[in-house]
Amino acid sequence: MSHSFWSELISIIPETMWVAFATLAFLTLRKPIIRRFLDRPRESMETTVGGGGGKGEIRRWDHAAESLRGGRILWVDDNPPGNSELIKLFRSAGMTVDTAPSTEDALAYVEQGGYDIILSDIKRNGDPQAGIKMLRELELHKIPTPVVIYAMSFNPELGVDRRIFGGTNDPRDVVHYVIDLMERARMSLG
């Protein structure tokens, strides 16, 4: 074998090694990369409620993905940044989430288009009963949209208004209520 043969062979080894390395890297990392892009809603669920959430909650989120897609939430709260993680979570599932800082704004939104769920706090703009007053306005305007109360000061032991589907101060419960309501809405359509 000639010296030129060995020189040429040695010169193509680095190129061949890079191709082999790239192929190995692709084969090794393709599933995690695909999961990274396809499982964004699931990943959001894990980071948003994962602090105390378990595998059952994540499985439920995965199972509910089709029911959530296209759903519409109106979130009534005078402090929307406090709900930003849950809002991102629901949007990552393909839901529309509009925010309203007051009952008046909420009623204007509801008149413009239908919502599947209204999420609300109780205390707004200095009024400790704003959320409850909103329930009376919804009844007055014959708006049947289910309401979920999410407020840090919510205490179900004090009683739950007949107009409230559910109330909580735990973000995991909010996720479950939204899934429950969206599954019911989808079942009633199908």
Tab-separated table of N, CA and C in Angstrom, residues 98-155:
chain	number	residue	atom	x	y	z
A	98	ASP	N	-59.410	35.181	27.778
A	98	ASP	CA	-59.522	36.634	27.824
A	98	ASP	C	-59.579	37.047	29.282
A	99	THR	N	-59.024	38.229	29.577
A	99	THR	CA	-59.032	38.706	30.954
A	99	THR	C	-59.840	39.996	31.051
A	100	ALA	N	-60.560	40.130	32.145
A	100	ALA	CA	-61.352	41.323	32.426
A	100	ALA	C	-61.070	41.734	33.871
A	101	PRO	N	-60.782	43.015	34.111
A	101	PRO	CA	-60.471	43.457	35.473
A	101	PRO	C	-61.687	43.773	36.334
A	102	SER	N	-62.887	43.771	35.737
A	102	SER	CA	-64.071	44.145	36.505
A	102	SER	C	-65.299	43.393	35.996
A	103	THR	N	-66.351	43.432	36.786
A	103	THR	CA	-67.613	42.810	36.375
A	103	THR	C	-68.154	43.484	35.124
A	104	GLU	N	-68.062	44.791	35.049
A	104	GLU	CA	-68.561	45.531	33.885
A	104	GLU	C	-67.840	45.074	32.617
A	105	ASP	N	-66.510	44.987	32.695
A	105	ASP	CA	-65.739	44.523	31.531
A	105	ASP	C	-66.098	43.079	31.188
A	106	ALA	N	-66.304	42.262	32.220
A	106	ALA	CA	-66.656	40.853	31.990
A	106	ALA	C	-67.986	40.753	31.247
A	107	LEU	N	-68.976	41.533	31.663
A	107	LEU	CA	-70.276	41.496	30.990
A	107	LEU	C	-70.158	41.933	29.534
A	108	ALA	N	-69.315	42.920	29.267
A	108	ALA	CA	-69.107	43.361	27.883
A	108	ALA	C	-68.485	42.239	27.053
A	109	TYR	N	-67.511	41.532	27.618
A	109	TYR	CA	-66.894	40.398	26.915
A	109	TYR	C	-67.928	39.308	26.637
A	110	VAL	N	-68.727	38.977	27.644
A	110	VAL	CA	-69.708	37.900	27.499
A	110	VAL	C	-70.732	38.247	26.421
A	111	GLU	N	-71.107	39.499	26.334
A	111	GLU	CA	-72.068	39.918	25.304
A	111	GLU	C	-71.488	39.784	23.898
A	112	GLN	N	-70.159	39.926	23.764
A	112	GLN	CA	-69.500	39.848	22.453
A	112	GLN	C	-69.360	38.414	21.962
A	113	GLY	N	-69.192	37.479	22.859
A	113	GLY	CA	-68.990	36.104	22.423
A	113	GLY	C	-69.149	35.126	23.560
A	114	GLY	N	-69.473	33.905	23.202
A	114	GLY	CA	-69.713	32.884	24.212
A	114	GLY	C	-68.441	32.355	24.835
A	115	TYR	N	-68.520	32.072	26.097
A	115	TYR	CA	-67.412	31.462	26.826
A	115	TYR	C	-67.891	30.140	27.400
A	116	ASP	N	-66.973	29.213	27.512
A	116	ASP	CA	-67.283	27.928	28.128
A	116	ASP	C	-67.241	28.016	29.644
A	117	ILE	N	-66.355	28.898	30.148
A	117	ILE	CA	-66.112	28.994	31.590
A	117	ILE	C	-65.786	30.441	31.940
A	118	ILE	N	-66.250	30.862	33.102
A	118	ILE	CA	-65.807	32.132	33.674
A	118	ILE	C	-65.050	31.792	34.946
A	119	LEU	N	-63.791	32.218	35.011
A	119	LEU	CA	-62.991	32.086	36.227
A	119	LEU	C	-62.970	33.457	36.881
A	120	SER	N	-63.147	33.512	38.189
A	120	SER	CA	-63.224	34.811	38.848
A	120	SER	C	-62.622	34.765	40.238
A	121	ASP	N	-62.154	35.925	40.671
A	121	ASP	CA	-61.775	36.085	42.066
A	121	ASP	C	-63.014	36.564	42.818
A	122	ILE	N	-62.863	36.852	44.092
A	122	ILE	CA	-64.000	37.358	44.867
A	122	ILE	C	-63.813	38.846	45.146
A	123	LYS	N	-62.644	39.220	45.655
A	123	LYS	CA	-62.369	40.621	45.990
A	123	LYS	C	-61.760	41.308	44.771
A	124	ARG	N	-62.379	42.442	44.393
A	124	ARG	CA	-61.837	43.218	43.264
A	124	ARG	C	-61.966	44.700	43.544
A	125	ASN	N	-60.909	45.393	43.244
A	125	ASN	CA	-60.924	46.865	43.312
A	125	ASN	C	-61.515	47.382	44.629
A	126	GLY	N	-61.110	46.771	45.728
A	126	GLY	CA	-61.545	47.220	47.041
A	126	GLY	C	-62.904	46.708	47.489
A	127	ASP	N	-63.600	45.972	46.642
A	127	ASP	CA	-64.918	45.443	46.997
A	127	ASP	C	-64.768	43.970	47.379
A	128	PRO	N	-64.960	43.619	48.643
A	128	PRO	CA	-64.759	42.231	49.077
A	128	PRO	C	-65.823	41.259	48.555
A	129	GLN	N	-66.900	41.782	47.950
A	129	GLN	CA	-67.974	40.928	47.422
A	129	GLN	C	-68.146	41.061	45.909
A	130	ALA	N	-67.162	41.608	45.218
A	130	ALA	CA	-67.293	41.856	43.774
A	130	ALA	C	-67.609	40.582	42.996
A	131	GLY	N	-66.959	39.493	43.336
A	131	GLY	CA	-67.210	38.230	42.631
A	131	GLY	C	-68.629	37.718	42.848
A	132	ILE	N	-69.126	37.865	44.054
A	132	ILE	CA	-70.498	37.436	44.363
A	132	ILE	C	-71.499	38.337	43.637
A	133	LYS	N	-71.230	39.629	43.625
A	133	LYS	CA	-72.099	40.563	42.904
A	133	LYS	C	-72.126	40.234	41.407
A	134	MET	N	-70.982	39.801	40.878
A	134	MET	CA	-70.928	39.419	39.472
A	134	MET	C	-71.874	38.244	39.196
A	135	LEU	N	-71.948	37.303	40.125
A	135	LEU	CA	-72.850	36.164	39.962
A	135	LEU	C	-74.294	36.644	39.808
A	136	ARG	N	-74.688	37.642	40.609
A	136	ARG	CA	-76.046	38.178	40.502
A	136	ARG	C	-76.267	38.857	39.146
A	137	GLU	N	-75.239	39.535	38.641
A	137	GLU	CA	-75.334	40.183	37.323
A	137	GLU	C	-75.485	39.126	36.221
A	138	LEU	N	-74.756	38.034	36.344
A	138	LEU	CA	-74.868	36.961	35.350
A	138	LEU	C	-76.287	36.392	35.348
A	139	GLU	N	-76.849	36.213	36.544
A	139	GLU	CA	-78.234	35.722	36.636
A	139	GLU	C	-79.207	36.723	36.028
A	140	LEU	N	-79.018	38.002	36.339
A	140	LEU	CA	-79.890	39.054	35.836
A	140	LEU	C	-79.894	39.093	34.305
A	141	HIS	N	-78.722	38.865	33.710
A	141	HIS	CA	-78.588	38.876	32.245
A	141	HIS	C	-78.811	37.491	31.625
A	142	LYS	N	-79.222	36.538	32.458
A	142	LYS	CA	-79.500	35.167	32.001
A	142	LYS	C	-78.312	34.547	31.247
A	143	ILE	N	-77.132	34.688	31.850
A	143	ILE	CA	-75.907	34.129	31.285
A	143	ILE	C	-75.622	32.834	32.043
A	144	PRO	N	-75.785	31.686	31.375
A	144	PRO	CA	-75.666	30.400	32.075
A	144	PRO	C	-74.238	29.856	32.207
A	145	THR	N	-73.257	30.588	31.758
A	145	THR	CA	-71.875	30.107	31.767
A	145	THR	C	-71.450	29.710	33.172
A	146	PRO	N	-70.888	28.497	33.330
A	146	PRO	CA	-70.440	28.067	34.658
A	146	PRO	C	-69.299	28.948	35.174
A	147	VAL	N	-69.312	29.181	36.476
A	147	VAL	CA	-68.318	30.044	37.121
A	147	VAL	C	-67.497	29.226	38.101
A	148	VAL	N	-66.190	29.412	38.027
A	148	VAL	CA	-65.262	28.824	38.992
A	148	VAL	C	-64.602	29.986	39.719
A	149	ILE	N	-64.635	29.944	41.035
A	149	ILE	CA	-63.999	30.974	41.849
A	149	ILE	C	-62.595	30.498	42.213
A	150	TYR	N	-61.612	31.351	41.901
A	150	TYR	CA	-60.222	31.079	42.274
A	150	TYR	C	-59.733	32.301	43.037
A	151	ALA	N	-59.685	32.165	44.347
A	151	ALA	CA	-59.295	33.283	45.197
A	151	ALA	C	-58.514	32.757	46.385
A	152	MET	N	-57.459	33.450	46.728
A	152	MET	CA	-56.638	33.026	47.854
A	152	MET	C	-57.450	33.034	49.154
A	153	SER	N	-58.464	33.882	49.214
A	153	SER	CA	-59.260	33.964	50.439
A	153	SER	C	-60.493	33.078	50.400
A	154	PHE	N	-60.611	32.210	49.403
A	154	PHE	CA	-61.802	31.376	49.284
A	154	PHE	C	-61.825	30.322	50.383
A	155	ASN	N	-62.948	30.252	51.075
A	155	ASN	CA	-63.116	29.270	52.141
A	155	ASN	C	-64.467	28.581	51.936
